[in-house]
Every structure is written in structure tokens, then in C-alpha cells.
Amino acid sequence: MTMRAINLYNTLTKKIEPFVPNEAGKVKMYTCGPTVYHFAHIGNLRSYIMEDVLEKTLRYAGYDVKRVMNITDVGHLSSDADSGEDKMLTGAKREHKTVMEIAEFYRNAFFDDCKKLNVKTPDVVEPATNCIAEFITMIEALLKKGYAYMAGGNVYFNTEKLEQYYVLSNQKEDDLMVGARDDVEEDSNKRNKTDFVLWFTKSKFDDQELKWESPWGTGYPGWHIECSAISIKHLGERLDIHCGGVDNIFPHHTNEIAQSEAYLGHKWCNYWFHILHLNDSTGKMSKSKGDFLTLSLLEEKGYSPLVYRMFCLQSHYRKPLLFNYEVLDNVKSSYEKLRKKTSSLKNEGELQAEQMLPFQEAFAQALGSDMNTSQALTVVYDVLKSDLDDAGKKALVEEFDKVLSLDLMEEPEKEKADGSLAAYVEEMIGQRQAARKEKDFAKADAIRQELLEKGIEIKDTREGTVWNLL
Ligand code: AMP
Ligand code: ZN
């Protein structure tokens, strides 16, 4: 089978380049999962929506994709540079619950959001707390190879041992470190300021709830090691593509590369895919700030989750996106119109394969051009405007929606409600007629009264019984 061409921007080479996996036809894809100490905000969800489109683009192009995602339920401290408190503990204290209760609650909430957004669950989802043995094995090997050292009871990765540490970004060291630290605090155990913790044993956070036995004493893993170990566990030594939000480039992904390649002794991952942030008028959305927009909040305000998905698809993943209700309102109205049109397409006329092909090519071309999702949406509108028969339009929209996942073939919610109301009223009218036939006028009147109480009036005319909303 020939694969359709896909070009992607690769953070590693800083170029748009053809995507070629290690093994023909197969893609090994890794996604950094959520830190489950709070609800995902719609910024986080932007990243997961665009990663979902990437996975589906690869599948649409003909690849067999295996995608793995971790769940961060230990080790991610309030500052990405190993200082502050474990975010999970912060969540547990905030809600007077245990870390595991918090993890389960927010993990379920995350997948509920994903389901509403038609974000497919990755083939493997692995919580960090499931893989302590794998982390220990990897850290032991790094110590043995001389890439790690012990200091003050913790195990650190020694970045000085690498030929090149800043492979993903060419920013200045100091800028990067400042960016990474919410609460700057020097750790005097570190030999180099870019060194990072692989395993904590002695830390000032004695109330860390989850701790495990290790060769270095009771403790818990650092955040970065989990993604390297979980990826290698499920996807092997050579990863094709690794994704995350742009804030993960440094230090998280930089450190993942450092420790994975030191451990494996060869290059680990060929393509790095990063999504730019969703910002609100106050700046970057952040879970730790506590005050953030969630999908449920948008739903409460009357926006269907798929309106937000469409909002994300309309802009390019490599551009920052500003959240704004005015724009969301426009998207809502265009989404509802679009879905009304696409869901009412009938299987009428012919499937004109030859005439359909240019649209399929245009759609693949848009996604293959560094995932130009807004262009891909334009192709849907082009199909609707075209002079193809409805059957062909329907088949194309159905095919494209495998990637867009906007439920384009389903009737809009409002229509559905109206539809089910009509079905209900017709059923009641039928029951009333049956009652009248049996001369059970009390029952017939009760049915009319019941409908009236629901704001539905029925009238008997020569053409039969008709109804209207009061
Ligand atoms: P976290 O749950 O904090 O570990 O983040 C989950 C994912 O969301 C990561 O891939 C982050 O890079 C990404 N992310 C965090 N903030 C934003 C944002 N404002 N916009 C888009 N993605 C984000
Ligand atoms: Zn990660």
C-alpha cells in the first residue's frame, strides 16, 4: 500500500520535512499525557485535539499507528525545574483527598472531555505510578553508564556528560532556565544547573504521599523519566514521533532526549511535534493559576464541545491561538449551518469516483502540508458547493470526518430534540386515537391534558389531528 505524503514541521530540525517512519507503513507515536491534579483547561485540550488530528491524519494517509500516552500522577513538581511541591500533592491538599483519589477523579474527567471532543483514546494509556520498576531499571543503567550521580540523597542526570544537550531549542541557557522556573530555587546538589532529578529520596517535602522502595532509598521518580521509560516500554527503542504542547520543549522533552539517548546509546525519536498555546486575554492559560476555562464551562454557556474542536481546527497548530467568545460565537453559527447541510445529504445520485478524486487529493494535500486543518475544512465547503451528486458529497464528507471528527453526518442537537419531540407527540396522538376508538374518552382527554401541560396543543381537523407548540 502506498502512503500519502505528509510534511510536518519538526522541532528537532526546525524545518518542514517529509514524514518517514522507521518501519514502512507503521508509526510509533508518543504523547505526553495530562498531570491529573486538576481539570484540563481548554488550552490543554487544544493540544490533545491537534494531536488527535495528527494521529488521524497519519491513519488517513494509510499508516498503522500505535499511540501511547502516559498519565502523570507523580513527580511533576510545581516548577518544571525540580523545585516546589508535587502537583498531585497540591491537588490532594486542596480537596482534602488522597493523591490516588485525585488522580482517578481527574483522569476520568480528562477522558470525559476527550470523548465529548471526539478525541480518540490512545492505544496504550499508562499512569506513571504503574511503571516504578521500569523507572528504577533505567535509572540504574544511567548510573552504571556514568550519566547519573547521587547527591544529597537524590539521583541526578549529569547533563555535562552529553555532547549536546540543547538539541530541541537554540535559546540561551539562562533564558530557558528562567522560563522553566515558576519559583526559582537553586538546588545546591546539582553539579550543573541544567542537571535534573531522576529519583528523589531526600527532599524537603516529607509529606510526599506516594513513595516506593528503590536501590537509593524510599522515594519517588522525577517527572521526565516517566515519559522516556513508558515510551520505551511500549514502543521500543526507536520512536517515530513525539508530541506535546510547546511548553514541554524545555526542560521536559530536552531531558527526555538526554536520558533516553544516554540509556539507549543511539538516536531515539526522529520527529518532534509541538502545539502552540491557547491564550486568553490575560495570557497563557495555566492550571496552576487555578482560574481557567474548562470544557464544562463552555458547555454551561451553551457551546457544544465540537464547536470548540472546530474553533481549534480553524487555526494552525503552530500559531498561538487567542480565545475569544466573539470568535467562538461565529464558529458556533458556522458549525451549526455546516452540520445541518452535511447531515441532511442523502444517498441520491451517483458516486462519481473520478470527479470525487480531486477533492480527496485536496484534502490529503491540506493535511499533508504541515497539517493545515483550516484548509482541510475549506475542502469540505468546496465539496458542498460542487456539482457532485449528493451521494458523492455524502461519501466524501463521511470520509473527511474520520479525521476532522466533527460529527458532520449526525443531525445537530437542536434538530434531534425537535425530532424526538415530534415522535413523542405523534405517539401520544396515536394513543389518544386508540382510546377514542374504544370510547375511553376519559383517557383521550387525559392525554390531551398531558400534552397541554407540556405546552403542546392538539386540534382535530378534517385532515386528522394536528398539533402546535403554545
Ligand atoms: P499538563 O497537564 O500540564 O501536563 O499539560 C498537558 C498538555 O497540555 C501538555 O502537552 C502541555 O504542553 C499542554 N498545554 C499546557 N498549557 C497549554 C496551553 N495554554 N495551550 C495549549 N497546550 C497547553
Ligand atoms: Zn512527557
Coordinates of C-alpha atoms and ligand atoms in Angstrom, one line a residue:
M1 CA 0.0 0.0 0.0
T2 CA 1.3 3.4 -0.8
M3 CA 1.2 6.1 1.8
R4 CA 0.0 9.6 1.1
A5 CA 2.8 12.2 1.6
I6 CA 2.8 14.1 4.8
N7 CA 5.1 17.0 5.5
L8 CA 5.5 18.2 9.1
Y9 CA 7.4 20.8 11.0
N10 CA 10.0 19.0 13.1
T11 CA 11.2 20.9 16.2
L12 CA 14.4 18.9 16.1
T13 CA 15.5 20.1 12.6
K14 CA 13.5 23.3 12.7
K15 CA 12.2 22.5 9.2
I16 CA 9.1 21.3 7.5
E17 CA 10.1 17.9 6.2
P18 CA 8.6 14.7 4.7
F19 CA 7.5 12.3 7.5
V20 CA 9.1 8.9 7.0
P21 CA 8.7 6.4 9.9
N22 CA 11.4 3.9 10.8
E23 CA 9.4 0.9 9.7
A24 CA 7.4 1.2 6.4
G25 CA 3.7 1.7 7.0
K26 CA 3.9 1.8 10.7
V27 CA 4.1 4.8 13.1
K28 CA 5.1 4.8 16.7
M29 CA 3.7 7.9 18.3
Y30 CA 4.0 9.1 21.9
T31 CA 2.0 11.8 23.6
C32 CA 2.7 13.5 27.0
G33 CA -0.4 12.9 28.9
P34 CA -2.1 15.2 31.5
T35 CA -0.9 15.9 35.0
V36 CA -4.1 14.8 36.8
Y37 CA -4.3 17.2 39.7
H38 CA -7.0 19.4 38.2
F39 CA -9.4 19.6 35.3
A40 CA -7.8 20.0 31.9
H41 CA -8.3 23.6 30.7
I42 CA -9.3 24.3 27.1
G43 CA -5.6 25.1 26.4
N44 CA -4.5 21.6 27.3
L45 CA -7.4 20.4 25.2
R46 CA -6.2 22.3 22.2
S47 CA -3.0 20.2 22.3
Y48 CA -5.0 17.0 22.6
I49 CA -7.3 17.9 19.8
M50 CA -4.5 18.7 17.4
E51 CA -2.6 15.6 18.4
D52 CA -5.8 13.6 17.7
V53 CA -5.9 15.2 14.2
L54 CA -2.3 14.3 13.7
E55 CA -2.9 10.6 14.6
K56 CA -6.0 10.5 12.3
T57 CA -4.1 12.3 9.5
L58 CA -1.4 9.5 9.8
R59 CA -4.1 6.9 9.7
Y60 CA -5.9 8.6 6.8
A61 CA -2.6 8.6 4.9
G62 CA -2.5 4.8 5.3
Y63 CA -0.3 4.3 8.3
D64 CA -0.9 1.8 11.0
V65 CA -0.4 3.9 14.1
K66 CA 0.4 2.8 17.7
R67 CA 0.0 5.6 20.0
V68 CA 1.0 5.7 23.7
M69 CA 0.2 8.3 26.3
N70 CA 1.2 8.5 30.0
I71 CA -0.8 9.9 32.8
T72 CA 1.3 12.0 35.1
D73 CA 0.2 11.1 38.6
V74 CA 3.6 11.5 40.4
G75 CA 6.8 13.6 40.2
H76 CA 5.7 16.7 38.3
L77 CA 6.7 19.5 40.7
S78 CA 5.2 22.9 40.7
S79 CA 8.2 24.2 38.8
D80 CA 9.4 22.2 35.8
A81 CA 12.9 22.6 37.1
D82 CA 12.5 20.2 40.1
S83 CA 11.5 22.7 42.7
G84 CA 8.3 23.3 44.5
E85 CA 5.8 20.7 45.6
D86 CA 4.5 17.7 43.7
K87 CA 1.4 19.0 41.8
M88 CA -0.5 15.9 42.8
L89 CA 0.0 16.7 46.4
T90 CA -1.1 20.2 45.9
G91 CA -4.3 18.9 44.3
A92 CA -4.9 16.4 47.2
K93 CA -4.4 19.1 49.9
R94 CA -6.7 21.5 48.0
E95 CA -9.5 18.9 48.0
H96 CA -8.7 17.1 51.3
K97 CA -8.4 13.8 49.4
T98 CA -5.7 11.3 48.8
V99 CA -3.4 11.6 45.8
M100 CA -4.8 8.4 44.2
E101 CA -8.4 9.7 44.6
I102 CA -7.4 13.0 42.9
A103 CA -5.6 11.1 40.2
E104 CA -8.6 8.9 39.4
F105 CA -11.1 11.7 39.5
Y106 CA -9.2 14.0 37.2
R107 CA -8.1 11.2 34.9
N108 CA -11.8 10.3 34.4
A109 CA -12.7 13.9 33.9
F110 CA -10.0 14.2 31.2
F111 CA -11.3 11.2 29.3
D112 CA -14.8 12.5 29.6
D113 CA -13.7 15.8 28.0
C114 CA -11.8 13.8 25.3
K115 CA -14.9 11.8 24.5
K116 CA -17.0 14.9 24.1
L117 CA -14.4 16.3 21.8
N118 CA -14.2 13.1 19.7
V119 CA -10.5 12.8 20.7
K120 CA -9.7 9.1 20.4
T121 CA -8.2 7.4 23.4
P122 CA -4.6 6.3 22.6
D123 CA -3.9 2.6 22.1
V124 CA -2.0 2.5 25.4
V125 CA -2.6 4.8 28.4
E126 CA -0.2 4.2 31.2
P127 CA -0.1 6.0 34.6
A128 CA 3.4 6.8 35.8
T129 CA 2.7 5.1 39.2
N130 CA 2.3 1.8 37.2
C131 CA 5.9 1.8 36.0
I132 CA 8.1 2.4 39.0
A133 CA 10.1 -0.8 38.3
E134 CA 10.8 0.4 34.7
F135 CA 12.0 3.8 36.0
I136 CA 14.3 2.2 38.5
T137 CA 15.8 -0.1 35.8
M138 CA 16.5 2.9 33.6
I139 CA 18.0 5.0 36.4
E140 CA 20.2 2.1 37.4
A141 CA 21.5 1.8 33.9
L142 CA 22.2 5.5 33.7
L143 CA 24.2 5.4 36.9
K144 CA 26.1 2.4 35.6
K145 CA 26.9 4.2 32.4
G146 CA 28.1 7.3 34.3
Y147 CA 25.3 9.6 33.1
A148 CA 23.9 10.0 36.6
Y149 CA 25.2 10.7 40.1
M150 CA 23.9 10.8 43.6
A151 CA 23.9 13.9 45.7
G152 CA 22.1 14.8 48.9
G153 CA 20.2 11.5 48.6
N154 CA 18.7 12.2 45.2
V155 CA 19.8 10.8 41.8
Y156 CA 20.6 13.4 39.2
F157 CA 21.2 13.2 35.4
N158 CA 24.5 14.7 34.6
T159 CA 24.0 16.9 31.5
E160 CA 27.7 17.7 31.3
K161 CA 28.3 14.2 30.0
L162 CA 26.4 14.8 26.8
E163 CA 28.0 16.1 23.7
Q164 CA 24.9 18.2 23.0
Y165 CA 22.2 19.0 25.5
Y166 CA 20.1 21.7 23.8
V167 CA 19.0 19.7 20.7
L168 CA 15.4 21.0 20.6
S169 CA 15.9 24.7 21.1
N170 CA 18.7 27.1 20.4
Q171 CA 17.7 29.6 23.1
K172 CA 20.2 30.8 25.6
E173 CA 20.7 28.6 28.7
D174 CA 19.7 31.3 31.1
D175 CA 16.5 32.3 29.3
L176 CA 15.5 28.7 29.3
M177 CA 16.0 28.2 32.9
V178 CA 14.1 31.3 33.9
G179 CA 11.2 30.2 31.7
A180 CA 11.1 26.9 33.3
R181 CA 11.0 28.1 36.9
D182 CA 7.9 29.3 38.4
D183 CA 9.6 29.7 41.8
V184 CA 13.3 29.9 41.2
E185 CA 15.2 28.0 43.8
E186 CA 18.8 26.7 43.4
D187 CA 19.4 23.1 44.3
S188 CA 22.9 23.0 45.6
N189 CA 23.2 19.3 45.0
K190 CA 23.2 19.8 41.2
R191 CA 26.7 19.8 39.6
N192 CA 25.4 21.8 36.6
K193 CA 22.3 24.0 36.6
T194 CA 20.7 22.0 33.8
D195 CA 21.0 18.7 35.7
F196 CA 17.7 17.2 36.7
V197 CA 16.4 14.8 39.2
L198 CA 15.8 11.2 38.2
W199 CA 14.8 9.9 41.6
F200 CA 14.0 11.9 44.8
T201 CA 14.7 10.3 48.1
K202 CA 15.6 13.2 50.4
S203 CA 13.6 16.1 49.6
K204 CA 12.2 18.8 51.9
F205 CA 8.7 17.5 51.1
D206 CA 8.4 14.9 53.8
D207 CA 4.7 14.8 53.3
Q208 CA 5.0 13.3 49.8
E209 CA 2.2 10.8 49.9
L210 CA 3.4 8.2 47.4
K211 CA 6.8 6.7 47.9
W212 CA 8.4 3.5 46.7
E213 CA 11.4 1.4 47.7
S214 CA 14.4 1.8 45.4
P215 CA 18.2 1.0 45.5
W216 CA 18.7 4.6 46.6
G217 CA 16.2 4.6 49.4
T218 CA 12.5 5.2 49.7
G219 CA 11.4 7.9 47.3
Y220 CA 9.7 8.8 44.1
P221 CA 10.6 9.4 40.4
G222 CA 11.3 12.7 38.7
W223 CA 8.8 13.8 36.0
H224 CA 10.9 13.4 32.9
I225 CA 12.0 9.8 33.4
E226 CA 8.4 8.6 33.2
C227 CA 7.9 9.6 29.5
S228 CA 11.2 8.0 28.4
A229 CA 10.5 4.8 30.3
I230 CA 6.9 4.5 29.3
S231 CA 7.6 5.2 25.7
I232 CA 10.5 2.6 25.5
K233 CA 8.3 0.1 27.4
H234 CA 5.5 0.2 24.8
L235 CA 7.1 1.5 21.6
G236 CA 10.6 0.1 21.8
E237 CA 14.0 1.8 21.2
R238 CA 13.1 3.9 18.2
L239 CA 10.2 6.3 18.3
D240 CA 8.9 8.0 15.2
I241 CA 7.0 11.0 16.6
H242 CA 6.7 12.6 20.0
C243 CA 4.1 15.3 20.7
G244 CA 3.2 17.9 23.3
G245 CA 2.5 21.5 23.9
V246 CA 5.3 24.0 23.2
D247 CA 6.0 24.5 26.9
N248 CA 7.2 20.9 27.0
I249 CA 10.2 21.6 24.7
F250 CA 12.3 22.7 27.6
P251 CA 13.1 21.2 30.0
H252 CA 10.8 18.2 29.7
H253 CA 11.4 17.0 26.1
T254 CA 15.0 18.1 26.2
N255 CA 15.6 16.0 29.3
E256 CA 13.6 13.1 27.8
I257 CA 16.0 13.1 24.8
A258 CA 19.1 13.4 27.1
Q259 CA 18.2 10.4 29.3
S260 CA 16.7 8.2 26.5
E261 CA 19.6 8.5 24.2
A262 CA 22.2 8.2 27.0
Y263 CA 20.4 5.0 28.1
L264 CA 19.9 3.5 24.6
G265 CA 23.2 4.6 23.1
H266 CA 21.6 5.8 19.9
K267 CA 19.1 8.3 18.5
W268 CA 15.7 7.8 20.0
C269 CA 13.0 9.9 18.3
N270 CA 13.0 11.4 14.7
Y271 CA 10.1 13.9 14.7
W272 CA 9.0 16.3 17.4
F273 CA 5.6 17.8 17.0
H274 CA 4.7 20.8 19.2
I275 CA 1.4 22.7 19.5
L276 CA 1.5 26.4 20.3
H277 CA -0.5 27.6 23.2
L278 CA -4.1 28.8 23.6
N279 CA -4.0 32.1 25.4
D280 CA -6.8 34.2 26.9
S281 CA -6.8 37.9 27.3
T282 CA -4.7 37.7 30.5
G283 CA -2.0 35.5 28.8
K284 CA -1.2 31.8 28.8
M285 CA -3.8 29.6 30.3
S286 CA -2.4 27.7 33.3
K287 CA -3.8 25.0 35.6
S288 CA -1.7 26.2 38.5
K289 CA -3.2 29.6 38.3
G290 CA -6.5 27.9 39.3
D291 CA -8.8 30.2 37.4
F292 CA -9.1 28.7 33.9
L293 CA -11.6 27.8 31.2
T294 CA -12.8 24.3 31.1
L295 CA -14.9 22.4 28.6
S296 CA -17.8 22.1 31.1
L297 CA -17.8 25.8 31.5
L298 CA -18.2 26.3 27.7
E299 CA -21.0 23.7 27.7
E300 CA -22.7 25.6 30.5
K301 CA -22.5 28.7 28.4
G302 CA -24.3 26.8 25.6
Y303 CA -21.3 25.8 23.3
S304 CA -21.2 22.2 22.2
P305 CA -17.7 20.7 22.7
L306 CA -17.5 20.2 19.0
V307 CA -17.8 23.9 18.4
Y308 CA -14.6 24.2 20.4
R309 CA -13.0 21.5 18.3
M310 CA -14.0 23.4 15.1
F311 CA -12.6 26.6 16.7
C312 CA -9.2 24.8 17.1
L313 CA -9.3 23.3 13.6
Q314 CA -9.8 26.7 12.0
S315 CA -6.4 27.8 13.1
H316 CA -2.9 26.4 12.5
Y317 CA -1.4 24.4 15.3
R318 CA 1.9 26.3 15.0
K319 CA 0.3 29.6 15.7
P320 CA -0.7 30.9 19.2
L321 CA -4.4 31.0 19.4
L322 CA -6.3 33.7 21.3
F323 CA -9.5 32.5 23.0
N324 CA -12.4 34.9 22.4
Y325 CA -16.2 34.4 22.8
E326 CA -17.0 36.5 19.8
V327 CA -15.0 34.3 17.5
L328 CA -16.5 31.2 19.3
D329 CA -20.0 32.6 18.6
N330 CA -19.1 32.9 14.9
V331 CA -17.7 29.4 14.8
K332 CA -20.8 28.1 16.6
S333 CA -23.1 29.5 13.9
S334 CA -21.0 28.3 11.0
Y335 CA -20.6 24.9 12.6
E336 CA -24.4 24.5 13.1
K337 CA -25.1 25.6 9.5
L338 CA -22.4 23.2 8.2
R339 CA -23.6 20.3 10.2
K340 CA -27.2 20.9 9.1
K341 CA -26.2 20.7 5.5
T342 CA -23.8 17.7 5.8
S343 CA -26.2 15.7 7.9
S344 CA -29.1 16.1 5.5
L345 CA -27.1 14.8 2.5
K346 CA -29.0 11.8 1.0
N347 CA -27.7 8.8 -0.8
E348 CA -29.0 10.2 -4.1
G349 CA -27.4 10.1 -7.5
E350 CA -24.1 8.5 -8.4
L351 CA -20.8 8.1 -6.7
Q352 CA -18.7 9.7 -9.4
A353 CA -15.3 8.4 -8.4
E354 CA -13.4 10.4 -11.0
Q355 CA -15.0 13.7 -10.0
M356 CA -14.5 12.9 -6.3
L357 CA -10.8 12.3 -6.6
P358 CA -9.7 15.9 -6.8
F359 CA -11.4 16.6 -3.5
Q360 CA -9.8 13.7 -1.9
E361 CA -6.4 14.9 -3.2
A362 CA -7.1 18.4 -2.0
F363 CA -8.0 17.2 1.5
A364 CA -4.9 15.0 1.8
Q365 CA -2.8 17.8 0.4
A366 CA -4.1 20.2 3.0
L367 CA -3.4 17.9 5.9
G368 CA -0.1 16.8 4.4
S369 CA 1.1 20.4 4.3
D370 CA 2.1 20.6 7.9
M371 CA -1.4 19.8 9.0
N372 CA -3.3 22.7 7.5
T373 CA -6.6 22.0 9.2
S374 CA -8.4 25.2 8.2
Q375 CA -7.6 24.4 4.5
A376 CA -8.9 20.9 5.1
L377 CA -12.2 22.4 6.3
T378 CA -12.3 24.6 3.2
V379 CA -12.3 21.4 1.1
V380 CA -15.5 20.3 2.9
Y381 CA -17.2 23.5 1.9
D382 CA -15.8 23.1 -1.7
V383 CA -17.4 19.6 -1.8
L384 CA -20.8 21.0 -0.7
K385 CA -20.6 23.8 -3.3
S386 CA -19.6 21.4 -6.1
D387 CA -21.9 19.8 -8.7
L388 CA -21.3 16.3 -7.4
D389 CA -24.4 14.2 -6.7
D390 CA -25.5 14.1 -3.1
A391 CA -24.3 10.5 -2.8
G392 CA -20.7 11.6 -3.7
K393 CA -20.8 14.6 -1.4
K394 CA -22.0 12.4 1.4
A395 CA -19.3 9.8 0.9
L396 CA -16.6 12.5 0.8
V397 CA -17.8 14.3 3.9
E398 CA -18.1 11.0 5.7
E399 CA -14.5 10.1 4.7
F400 CA -13.1 13.5 5.7
D401 CA -14.9 13.4 9.1
K402 CA -12.8 10.4 10.0
V403 CA -10.0 13.0 10.5
L404 CA -12.0 16.1 11.4
S405 CA -14.3 14.2 13.8
L406 CA -16.9 16.9 13.9
D407 CA -19.9 14.5 13.7
L408 CA -20.8 16.0 10.4
M409 CA -23.1 13.2 9.4
E410 CA -25.2 13.5 12.6
E411 CA -28.1 15.8 12.9
P412 CA -27.4 18.9 15.0
E413 CA -28.5 18.5 18.6
K414 CA -31.4 21.0 18.3
E415 CA -32.8 19.2 15.3
K416 CA -32.6 16.0 17.2
A417 CA -34.5 17.4 20.1
D418 CA -37.2 18.7 17.8
G419 CA -37.3 15.3 16.1
S420 CA -37.8 13.4 19.3
L421 CA -40.5 15.9 20.4
A422 CA -42.3 15.2 17.1
A423 CA -42.0 11.5 17.6
Y424 CA -43.3 11.8 21.2
V425 CA -46.3 13.9 20.2
E426 CA -47.2 11.6 17.3
E427 CA -47.1 8.6 19.7
M428 CA -49.4 10.4 22.1
I429 CA -51.8 11.3 19.3
G430 CA -51.9 7.7 18.3
Q431 CA -52.7 6.6 21.8
R432 CA -55.5 9.2 22.1
Q433 CA -57.0 8.0 18.8
A434 CA -56.9 4.4 20.1
A435 CA -58.6 5.4 23.3
R436 CA -61.3 7.3 21.4
K437 CA -61.9 4.3 19.2
E438 CA -62.5 2.2 22.3
K439 CA -64.7 5.0 23.6
D440 CA -62.4 5.6 26.5
F441 CA -63.0 9.4 26.4
A442 CA -61.6 10.0 29.9
K443 CA -58.2 8.6 28.7
A444 CA -58.4 10.6 25.5
D445 CA -59.0 13.8 27.4
A446 CA -56.2 12.9 29.9
I447 CA -53.8 12.6 27.0
R448 CA -54.8 15.9 25.5
Q449 CA -54.4 17.5 29.0
E450 CA -51.0 15.9 29.5
L451 CA -49.8 17.4 26.2
L452 CA -51.3 20.8 27.1
E453 CA -49.4 20.8 30.3
K454 CA -46.2 20.4 28.2
G455 CA -47.2 23.4 26.1
I456 CA -48.5 21.3 23.1
E457 CA -51.9 21.9 21.7
I458 CA -53.8 19.4 19.6
K459 CA -56.7 20.1 17.3
D460 CA -58.9 17.6 15.4
T461 CA -59.4 18.8 11.8
R462 CA -60.9 17.1 8.8
E463 CA -57.4 16.2 7.7
G464 CA -56.7 14.5 11.0
T465 CA -55.2 15.6 14.3
V466 CA -52.7 18.4 14.1
W467 CA -50.5 19.9 16.8
N468 CA -48.6 23.1 17.6
L469 CA -46.4 24.5 20.4
L470 CA -48.2 27.1 22.5
Ligands
AMP1 P1 -0.2 19.2 31.8 O1 -1.5 18.6 32.2 O2 0.1 20.5 32.5 O3 1.0 18.2 32.0 O4 -0.3 19.5 30.2 C1 -0.9 18.7 29.3 C2 -0.6 19.2 27.9 O5 -1.2 20.5 27.6 C3 0.9 19.3 27.6 O6 1.1 18.8 26.3 C4 1.1 20.8 27.6 O7 2.2 21.2 26.8 C5 -0.2 21.3 27.0 N1 -0.5 22.7 27.4 C6 -0.3 23.3 28.6 N2 -0.8 24.6 28.5 C7 -1.3 24.8 27.3 C8 -2.0 25.9 26.6 N3 -2.2 27.0 27.2 N4 -2.3 25.7 25.3 C9 -2.1 24.5 24.7 N5 -1.5 23.5 25.3 C10 -1.1 23.6 26.6
ZN2 ZN 6.2 13.7 28.8

